Amino acid sequence: MTFNLRRIGVTAAAAALSLSIVACHGQSSGTPSYLPTGSSGISTQQQLDRGIAPAGEEHGEMFSSCGHHVRIILAGIVTCRFHEVGDRDANFTVKNNTQGLILISPMTGNRSTKFTIVGLVLGTGSFTVSAGKGHRITVTVHVVL
């Protein structure tokens, strides 16, 4: 009897976790926690400011559809696209510096590729996107409850 109760408990917990992940996998709920910074309802000036300004080693002009700060709920999903001004055929490579905080897929792509970011663990980290001409940007990620 005890063995069956454990099995039922484990199965129920696995089902609850699966349902919570599936629920977050579909469309976002529209709450601010799911929306990347500057993703909707932004002014023209804010749209112009979405480009990543050169800082430190970074140079060139690259843009991210999700800005340079992403806030994502644990087990939530955000998609981003990247492009480099003046190079429509640029290929991008993502380097995940978060040590397991998020999952990014795919790790390479071009301007039309949707990069999917899934929040796995609570915390803050960043990932770097490098372009064909050597330009790059760093995107900070905050995974929250």
Short mmCIF file of N, CA and C in Angstrom, two decimals:
data_model
loop_
_atom_site.label_atom_id
_atom_site.label_comp_id
_atom_site.label_asym_id
_atom_site.label_seq_id
_atom_site.Cartn_x
_atom_site.Cartn_y
_atom_site.Cartn_z
N MET A 1 0.83 -1.20 0.00
CA MET A 1 0.00 0.00 0.00
C MET A 1 0.87 1.26 0.00
N THR A 2 1.94 1.27 0.82
CA THR A 2 2.82 2.43 0.89
C THR A 2 3.50 2.66 -0.46
N PHE A 3 3.90 1.59 -1.10
CA PHE A 3 4.54 1.70 -2.40
C PHE A 3 3.60 2.35 -3.42
N ASN A 4 2.36 1.95 -3.43
CA ASN A 4 1.38 2.52 -4.36
C ASN A 4 1.12 3.99 -4.07
N LEU A 5 1.07 4.37 -2.80
CA LEU A 5 0.88 5.78 -2.44
C LEU A 5 2.05 6.64 -2.91
N ARG A 6 3.26 6.12 -2.77
CA ARG A 6 4.44 6.85 -3.26
C ARG A 6 4.37 7.02 -4.77
N ARG A 7 4.02 5.95 -5.45
CA ARG A 7 3.93 5.99 -6.91
C ARG A 7 2.89 7.01 -7.35
N ILE A 8 1.74 7.03 -6.68
CA ILE A 8 0.69 8.00 -7.00
C ILE A 8 1.17 9.42 -6.73
N GLY A 9 1.87 9.63 -5.61
CA GLY A 9 2.40 10.95 -5.27
C GLY A 9 3.41 11.45 -6.29
N VAL A 10 4.32 10.57 -6.68
CA VAL A 10 5.33 10.94 -7.67
C VAL A 10 4.68 11.23 -9.01
N THR A 11 3.72 10.42 -9.39
CA THR A 11 3.01 10.63 -10.66
C THR A 11 2.25 11.95 -10.65
N ALA A 12 1.58 12.26 -9.53
CA ALA A 12 0.84 13.52 -9.42
C ALA A 12 1.78 14.72 -9.49
N ALA A 13 2.93 14.63 -8.82
CA ALA A 13 3.89 15.73 -8.86
C ALA A 13 4.44 15.92 -10.27
N ALA A 14 4.75 14.84 -10.94
CA ALA A 14 5.26 14.93 -12.32
C ALA A 14 4.21 15.52 -13.25
N ALA A 15 2.95 15.13 -13.05
CA ALA A 15 1.87 15.66 -13.89
C ALA A 15 1.68 17.15 -13.64
N ALA A 16 1.76 17.57 -12.38
CA ALA A 16 1.61 19.00 -12.06
C ALA A 16 2.73 19.82 -12.69
N LEU A 17 3.97 19.32 -12.60
CA LEU A 17 5.10 20.02 -13.20
C LEU A 17 4.94 20.09 -14.72
N SER A 18 4.54 18.98 -15.32
CA SER A 18 4.34 18.95 -16.78
C SER A 18 3.27 19.94 -17.21
N LEU A 19 2.17 19.98 -16.48
CA LEU A 19 1.09 20.91 -16.83
C LEU A 19 1.51 22.36 -16.67
N SER A 20 2.31 22.65 -15.65
CA SER A 20 2.75 24.04 -15.48
C SER A 20 3.69 24.46 -16.60
N ILE A 21 4.54 23.54 -17.05
CA ILE A 21 5.43 23.86 -18.16
C ILE A 21 4.64 24.01 -19.45
N VAL A 22 3.69 23.11 -19.69
CA VAL A 22 2.87 23.19 -20.89
C VAL A 22 2.04 24.46 -20.89
N ALA A 23 1.52 24.85 -19.74
CA ALA A 23 0.71 26.07 -19.66
C ALA A 23 1.54 27.29 -20.02
N CYS A 24 2.80 27.32 -19.65
CA CYS A 24 3.67 28.45 -19.97
C CYS A 24 4.20 28.38 -21.39
N HIS A 25 4.09 27.23 -22.03
CA HIS A 25 4.66 27.05 -23.35
C HIS A 25 3.80 27.71 -24.43
N GLY A 26 2.53 27.84 -24.18
CA GLY A 26 1.65 28.44 -25.18
C GLY A 26 1.79 29.94 -25.19
N GLN A 27 0.74 30.62 -25.56
CA GLN A 27 0.76 32.07 -25.58
C GLN A 27 0.98 32.61 -24.18
N SER A 28 1.64 33.75 -24.09
CA SER A 28 1.84 34.34 -22.78
C SER A 28 0.51 34.83 -22.23
N SER A 29 0.46 34.96 -20.94
CA SER A 29 -0.77 35.38 -20.30
C SER A 29 -1.02 36.87 -20.48
N GLY A 30 -0.03 37.58 -20.98
CA GLY A 30 -0.17 39.02 -21.17
C GLY A 30 0.23 39.81 -19.95
N THR A 31 0.63 39.13 -18.90
CA THR A 31 1.08 39.86 -17.72
C THR A 31 2.45 40.43 -17.98
N PRO A 32 2.80 41.53 -17.33
CA PRO A 32 4.09 42.17 -17.57
C PRO A 32 5.28 41.24 -17.35
N SER A 33 5.16 40.25 -16.50
CA SER A 33 6.29 39.36 -16.23
C SER A 33 6.70 38.56 -17.46
N TYR A 34 5.76 38.27 -18.35
CA TYR A 34 6.08 37.50 -19.55
C TYR A 34 6.62 38.35 -20.68
N LEU A 35 6.40 39.64 -20.63
CA LEU A 35 6.79 40.49 -21.74
C LEU A 35 8.20 41.00 -21.57
N PRO A 36 9.06 40.82 -22.58
CA PRO A 36 10.39 41.39 -22.50
C PRO A 36 10.31 42.91 -22.48
N THR A 37 11.31 43.53 -21.90
CA THR A 37 11.33 44.97 -21.79
C THR A 37 11.18 45.62 -23.16
N GLY A 38 10.24 46.56 -23.28
CA GLY A 38 10.06 47.31 -24.52
C GLY A 38 9.44 46.50 -25.64
N SER A 39 8.68 45.46 -25.34
CA SER A 39 8.16 44.63 -26.42
C SER A 39 6.81 45.07 -26.96
N SER A 40 6.04 45.84 -26.20
CA SER A 40 4.75 46.27 -26.71
C SER A 40 4.39 47.63 -26.13
N GLY A 41 3.60 48.38 -26.88
CA GLY A 41 3.14 49.67 -26.40
C GLY A 41 4.25 50.68 -26.21
N ILE A 42 5.27 50.65 -27.07
CA ILE A 42 6.39 51.56 -26.87
C ILE A 42 6.33 52.70 -27.87
N SER A 43 6.90 53.81 -27.47
CA SER A 43 6.91 54.99 -28.32
C SER A 43 7.96 54.86 -29.41
N THR A 44 7.93 55.78 -30.36
CA THR A 44 8.91 55.76 -31.45
C THR A 44 10.32 55.96 -30.90
N GLN A 45 10.47 56.85 -29.93
CA GLN A 45 11.79 57.07 -29.35
C GLN A 45 12.29 55.80 -28.66
N GLN A 46 11.41 55.11 -27.96
CA GLN A 46 11.82 53.87 -27.31
C GLN A 46 12.20 52.83 -28.35
N GLN A 47 11.52 52.82 -29.50
CA GLN A 47 11.89 51.88 -30.55
C GLN A 47 13.30 52.18 -31.05
N LEU A 48 13.62 53.46 -31.18
CA LEU A 48 14.97 53.82 -31.61
C LEU A 48 16.00 53.45 -30.57
N ASP A 49 15.62 53.52 -29.29
CA ASP A 49 16.55 53.23 -28.21
C ASP A 49 16.76 51.74 -27.98
N ARG A 50 16.00 50.88 -28.70
CA ARG A 50 16.13 49.45 -28.47
C ARG A 50 17.45 48.89 -28.98
N GLY A 51 18.16 49.63 -29.81
CA GLY A 51 19.45 49.17 -30.27
C GLY A 51 20.43 49.13 -29.11
N ILE A 52 21.37 48.24 -29.17
CA ILE A 52 22.35 48.12 -28.11
C ILE A 52 23.50 49.07 -28.42
N ALA A 53 23.70 50.03 -27.55
CA ALA A 53 24.75 51.02 -27.76
C ALA A 53 26.11 50.37 -27.49
N PRO A 54 27.13 50.80 -28.21
CA PRO A 54 28.46 50.26 -27.96
C PRO A 54 28.90 50.54 -26.53
N ALA A 55 29.49 49.54 -25.89
CA ALA A 55 29.99 49.70 -24.52
C ALA A 55 31.15 48.73 -24.33
N GLY A 56 32.24 49.23 -23.81
CA GLY A 56 33.39 48.37 -23.55
C GLY A 56 33.90 47.73 -24.82
N GLU A 57 33.96 46.39 -24.83
CA GLU A 57 34.46 45.65 -25.98
C GLU A 57 33.44 45.59 -27.11
N GLU A 58 32.19 45.84 -26.79
CA GLU A 58 31.14 45.72 -27.79
C GLU A 58 31.20 46.91 -28.75
N HIS A 59 30.89 46.65 -29.99
CA HIS A 59 30.90 47.71 -30.98
C HIS A 59 29.92 47.35 -32.09
N GLY A 60 29.67 48.31 -32.95
CA GLY A 60 28.73 48.05 -34.03
C GLY A 60 27.31 48.27 -33.57
N GLU A 61 26.40 48.13 -34.51
CA GLU A 61 25.01 48.37 -34.18
C GLU A 61 24.21 47.12 -34.44
N MET A 62 23.77 46.49 -33.37
CA MET A 62 22.94 45.31 -33.45
C MET A 62 21.66 45.57 -32.69
N PHE A 63 20.59 44.91 -33.12
CA PHE A 63 19.31 45.09 -32.48
C PHE A 63 18.75 43.74 -32.04
N SER A 64 18.00 43.76 -30.96
CA SER A 64 17.34 42.58 -30.44
C SER A 64 15.86 42.88 -30.31
N SER A 65 15.01 41.96 -30.77
CA SER A 65 13.57 42.18 -30.67
C SER A 65 13.09 42.17 -29.22
N CYS A 66 13.88 41.63 -28.31
CA CYS A 66 13.47 41.58 -26.91
C CYS A 66 14.28 42.54 -26.04
N GLY A 67 15.00 43.48 -26.67
CA GLY A 67 15.77 44.46 -25.90
C GLY A 67 17.05 43.86 -25.37
N HIS A 68 17.67 44.57 -24.43
CA HIS A 68 18.91 44.04 -23.86
C HIS A 68 18.72 43.59 -22.41
N HIS A 69 17.49 43.62 -21.91
CA HIS A 69 17.13 43.07 -20.60
C HIS A 69 15.86 42.24 -20.78
N VAL A 70 15.92 40.98 -20.39
CA VAL A 70 14.77 40.09 -20.51
C VAL A 70 14.38 39.63 -19.11
N ARG A 71 13.10 39.77 -18.80
CA ARG A 71 12.56 39.25 -17.54
C ARG A 71 11.61 38.12 -17.92
N ILE A 72 11.84 36.95 -17.34
CA ILE A 72 11.05 35.78 -17.69
C ILE A 72 10.66 35.03 -16.42
N ILE A 73 9.43 34.53 -16.41
CA ILE A 73 8.96 33.74 -15.28
C ILE A 73 9.56 32.35 -15.37
N LEU A 74 9.83 31.76 -14.21
CA LEU A 74 10.36 30.41 -14.15
C LEU A 74 9.49 29.48 -15.00
N ALA A 75 10.10 28.73 -15.88
CA ALA A 75 9.46 27.83 -16.85
C ALA A 75 8.71 28.59 -17.93
N GLY A 76 8.89 29.90 -18.00
CA GLY A 76 8.28 30.71 -19.05
C GLY A 76 9.15 30.71 -20.29
N ILE A 77 8.58 31.18 -21.40
CA ILE A 77 9.28 31.17 -22.68
C ILE A 77 9.22 32.55 -23.31
N VAL A 78 10.35 33.01 -23.82
CA VAL A 78 10.44 34.27 -24.56
C VAL A 78 11.18 33.98 -25.86
N THR A 79 10.73 34.59 -26.97
CA THR A 79 11.45 34.44 -28.23
C THR A 79 12.04 35.78 -28.62
N CYS A 80 13.23 35.74 -29.19
CA CYS A 80 13.93 36.94 -29.63
C CYS A 80 14.48 36.72 -31.03
N ARG A 81 14.60 37.80 -31.75
CA ARG A 81 15.30 37.81 -33.03
C ARG A 81 16.37 38.88 -32.96
N PHE A 82 17.44 38.69 -33.72
CA PHE A 82 18.55 39.63 -33.72
C PHE A 82 18.85 40.05 -35.16
N HIS A 83 19.32 41.29 -35.32
CA HIS A 83 19.81 41.69 -36.64
C HIS A 83 20.89 42.74 -36.48
N GLU A 84 21.74 42.77 -37.48
CA GLU A 84 22.87 43.67 -37.52
C GLU A 84 22.62 44.69 -38.62
N VAL A 85 22.75 45.97 -38.29
CA VAL A 85 22.51 47.03 -39.26
C VAL A 85 23.54 46.91 -40.38
N GLY A 86 23.04 46.95 -41.61
CA GLY A 86 23.92 46.92 -42.77
C GLY A 86 24.32 45.53 -43.24
N ASP A 87 23.90 44.48 -42.55
CA ASP A 87 24.25 43.13 -42.97
C ASP A 87 23.02 42.24 -42.85
N ARG A 88 22.25 42.15 -43.93
CA ARG A 88 21.00 41.38 -43.92
C ARG A 88 21.25 39.87 -43.90
N ASP A 89 22.47 39.43 -44.27
CA ASP A 89 22.77 38.01 -44.33
C ASP A 89 23.62 37.53 -43.16
N ALA A 90 23.70 38.32 -42.10
CA ALA A 90 24.54 37.96 -40.96
C ALA A 90 24.06 36.67 -40.29
N ASN A 91 25.02 35.87 -39.88
CA ASN A 91 24.74 34.69 -39.07
C ASN A 91 25.10 35.01 -37.63
N PHE A 92 24.27 34.53 -36.70
CA PHE A 92 24.47 34.83 -35.29
C PHE A 92 24.80 33.57 -34.52
N THR A 93 25.67 33.72 -33.53
CA THR A 93 26.02 32.63 -32.64
C THR A 93 25.75 33.10 -31.21
N VAL A 94 25.05 32.28 -30.45
CA VAL A 94 24.70 32.62 -29.07
C VAL A 94 25.63 31.86 -28.12
N LYS A 95 26.17 32.60 -27.15
CA LYS A 95 26.97 31.98 -26.09
C LYS A 95 26.23 32.19 -24.78
N ASN A 96 25.76 31.10 -24.19
CA ASN A 96 24.99 31.15 -22.96
C ASN A 96 25.95 31.19 -21.77
N ASN A 97 26.02 32.34 -21.09
CA ASN A 97 26.91 32.53 -19.96
C ASN A 97 26.19 32.36 -18.63
N THR A 98 24.99 31.78 -18.63
CA THR A 98 24.17 31.74 -17.42
C THR A 98 24.38 30.49 -16.57
N GLN A 99 25.16 29.56 -17.02
CA GLN A 99 25.47 28.33 -16.28
C GLN A 99 24.20 27.61 -15.83
N GLY A 100 23.28 27.37 -16.76
CA GLY A 100 22.09 26.59 -16.48
C GLY A 100 20.87 27.38 -16.04
N LEU A 101 20.97 28.69 -15.97
CA LEU A 101 19.84 29.53 -15.58
C LEU A 101 18.73 29.49 -16.62
N ILE A 102 19.13 29.48 -17.90
CA ILE A 102 18.18 29.44 -19.01
C ILE A 102 18.62 28.41 -20.04
N LEU A 103 17.68 28.07 -20.90
CA LEU A 103 17.97 27.22 -22.05
C LEU A 103 17.68 28.05 -23.29
N ILE A 104 18.63 28.13 -24.21
CA ILE A 104 18.46 28.87 -25.45
C ILE A 104 18.53 27.90 -26.61
N SER A 105 17.58 28.05 -27.54
CA SER A 105 17.56 27.17 -28.69
C SER A 105 17.05 27.95 -29.89
N PRO A 106 17.65 27.85 -31.04
CA PRO A 106 18.92 27.23 -31.37
C PRO A 106 20.08 28.12 -30.92
N MET A 107 21.28 27.64 -31.07
CA MET A 107 22.46 28.41 -30.67
C MET A 107 23.06 29.19 -31.84
N THR A 108 22.61 28.92 -33.06
CA THR A 108 23.04 29.68 -34.24
C THR A 108 21.83 29.95 -35.11
N GLY A 109 21.92 31.00 -35.91
CA GLY A 109 20.82 31.32 -36.81
C GLY A 109 21.09 32.60 -37.56
N ASN A 110 20.07 33.09 -38.25
CA ASN A 110 20.20 34.34 -39.00
C ASN A 110 19.09 35.30 -38.57
N ARG A 111 18.89 36.34 -39.36
CA ARG A 111 17.93 37.39 -39.02
C ARG A 111 16.50 36.87 -38.82
N SER A 112 16.10 35.85 -39.54
CA SER A 112 14.74 35.35 -39.45
C SER A 112 14.57 34.24 -38.40
N THR A 113 15.64 33.82 -37.76
CA THR A 113 15.58 32.76 -36.75
C THR A 113 14.97 33.29 -35.45
N LYS A 114 14.02 32.53 -34.91
CA LYS A 114 13.46 32.84 -33.60
C LYS A 114 14.26 32.07 -32.56
N PHE A 115 14.97 32.80 -31.70
CA PHE A 115 15.73 32.19 -30.63
C PHE A 115 14.80 32.08 -29.42
N THR A 116 14.62 30.87 -28.91
CA THR A 116 13.71 30.61 -27.80
C THR A 116 14.51 30.54 -26.51
N ILE A 117 14.05 31.29 -25.50
CA ILE A 117 14.70 31.32 -24.20
C ILE A 117 13.71 30.78 -23.17
N VAL A 118 14.12 29.77 -22.42
CA VAL A 118 13.27 29.16 -21.39
C VAL A 118 13.93 29.35 -20.04
N GLY A 119 13.19 29.90 -19.07
CA GLY A 119 13.72 30.09 -17.72
C GLY A 119 13.71 28.79 -16.95
N LEU A 120 14.88 28.32 -16.51
CA LEU A 120 14.99 27.04 -15.82
C LEU A 120 15.18 27.17 -14.31
N VAL A 121 15.93 28.20 -13.88
CA VAL A 121 16.27 28.37 -12.47
C VAL A 121 16.15 29.85 -12.14
N LEU A 122 15.73 30.17 -10.91
CA LEU A 122 15.64 31.57 -10.49
C LEU A 122 17.03 32.19 -10.42
N GLY A 123 17.15 33.43 -10.90
CA GLY A 123 18.42 34.13 -10.83
C GLY A 123 18.62 35.10 -11.97
N THR A 124 19.83 35.63 -12.04
CA THR A 124 20.20 36.61 -13.06
C THR A 124 21.46 36.16 -13.77
N GLY A 125 21.50 36.36 -15.07
CA GLY A 125 22.67 36.02 -15.86
C GLY A 125 22.62 36.75 -17.18
N SER A 126 23.45 36.34 -18.12
CA SER A 126 23.46 37.00 -19.43
C SER A 126 23.91 36.01 -20.49
N PHE A 127 23.58 36.37 -21.73
CA PHE A 127 24.09 35.62 -22.87
C PHE A 127 24.58 36.63 -23.90
N THR A 128 25.51 36.19 -24.74
CA THR A 128 26.12 37.07 -25.73
C THR A 128 25.77 36.55 -27.13
N VAL A 129 25.39 37.48 -27.99
CA VAL A 129 25.08 37.15 -29.38
C VAL A 129 26.15 37.79 -30.25
N SER A 130 26.86 36.97 -31.03
CA SER A 130 27.91 37.45 -31.92
C SER A 130 27.42 37.39 -33.35
N ALA A 131 27.77 38.41 -34.14
CA ALA A 131 27.34 38.49 -35.53
C ALA A 131 28.50 38.18 -36.47
N GLY A 132 28.16 38.07 -37.75
CA GLY A 132 29.13 37.72 -38.77
C GLY A 132 30.31 38.67 -38.88
N LYS A 133 30.09 39.97 -38.69
CA LYS A 133 31.17 40.96 -38.83
C LYS A 133 31.94 41.17 -37.52
N GLY A 134 31.71 40.32 -36.54
CA GLY A 134 32.41 40.45 -35.27
C GLY A 134 31.70 41.33 -34.26
N HIS A 135 30.56 41.89 -34.62
CA HIS A 135 29.80 42.68 -33.67
C HIS A 135 29.11 41.75 -32.68
N ARG A 136 28.83 42.26 -31.49
CA ARG A 136 28.13 41.44 -30.51
C ARG A 136 27.37 42.30 -29.52
N ILE A 137 26.39 41.66 -28.89
CA ILE A 137 25.63 42.32 -27.84
C ILE A 137 25.48 41.33 -26.68
N THR A 138 25.28 41.88 -25.50
CA THR A 138 25.04 41.07 -24.32
C THR A 138 23.64 41.36 -23.82
N VAL A 139 22.87 40.30 -23.59
CA VAL A 139 21.50 40.43 -23.11
C VAL A 139 21.44 39.88 -21.69
N THR A 140 20.97 40.70 -20.75
CA THR A 140 20.83 40.29 -19.36
C THR A 140 19.47 39.62 -19.18
N VAL A 141 19.44 38.51 -18.44
CA VAL A 141 18.22 37.74 -18.22
C VAL A 141 17.95 37.64 -16.72
N HIS A 142 16.72 37.95 -16.32
CA HIS A 142 16.26 37.80 -14.94
C HIS A 142 15.15 36.75 -14.94
N VAL A 143 15.37 35.62 -14.27
CA VAL A 143 14.34 34.59 -14.14
C VAL A 143 13.71 34.77 -12.76
N VAL A 144 12.38 34.99 -12.75
CA VAL A 144 11.66 35.31 -11.51
C VAL A 144 10.48 34.36 -11.34
N LEU A 145 9.87 34.41 -10.16
CA LEU A 145 8.65 33.62 -9.92
C LEU A 145 7.44 34.33 -10.46
#
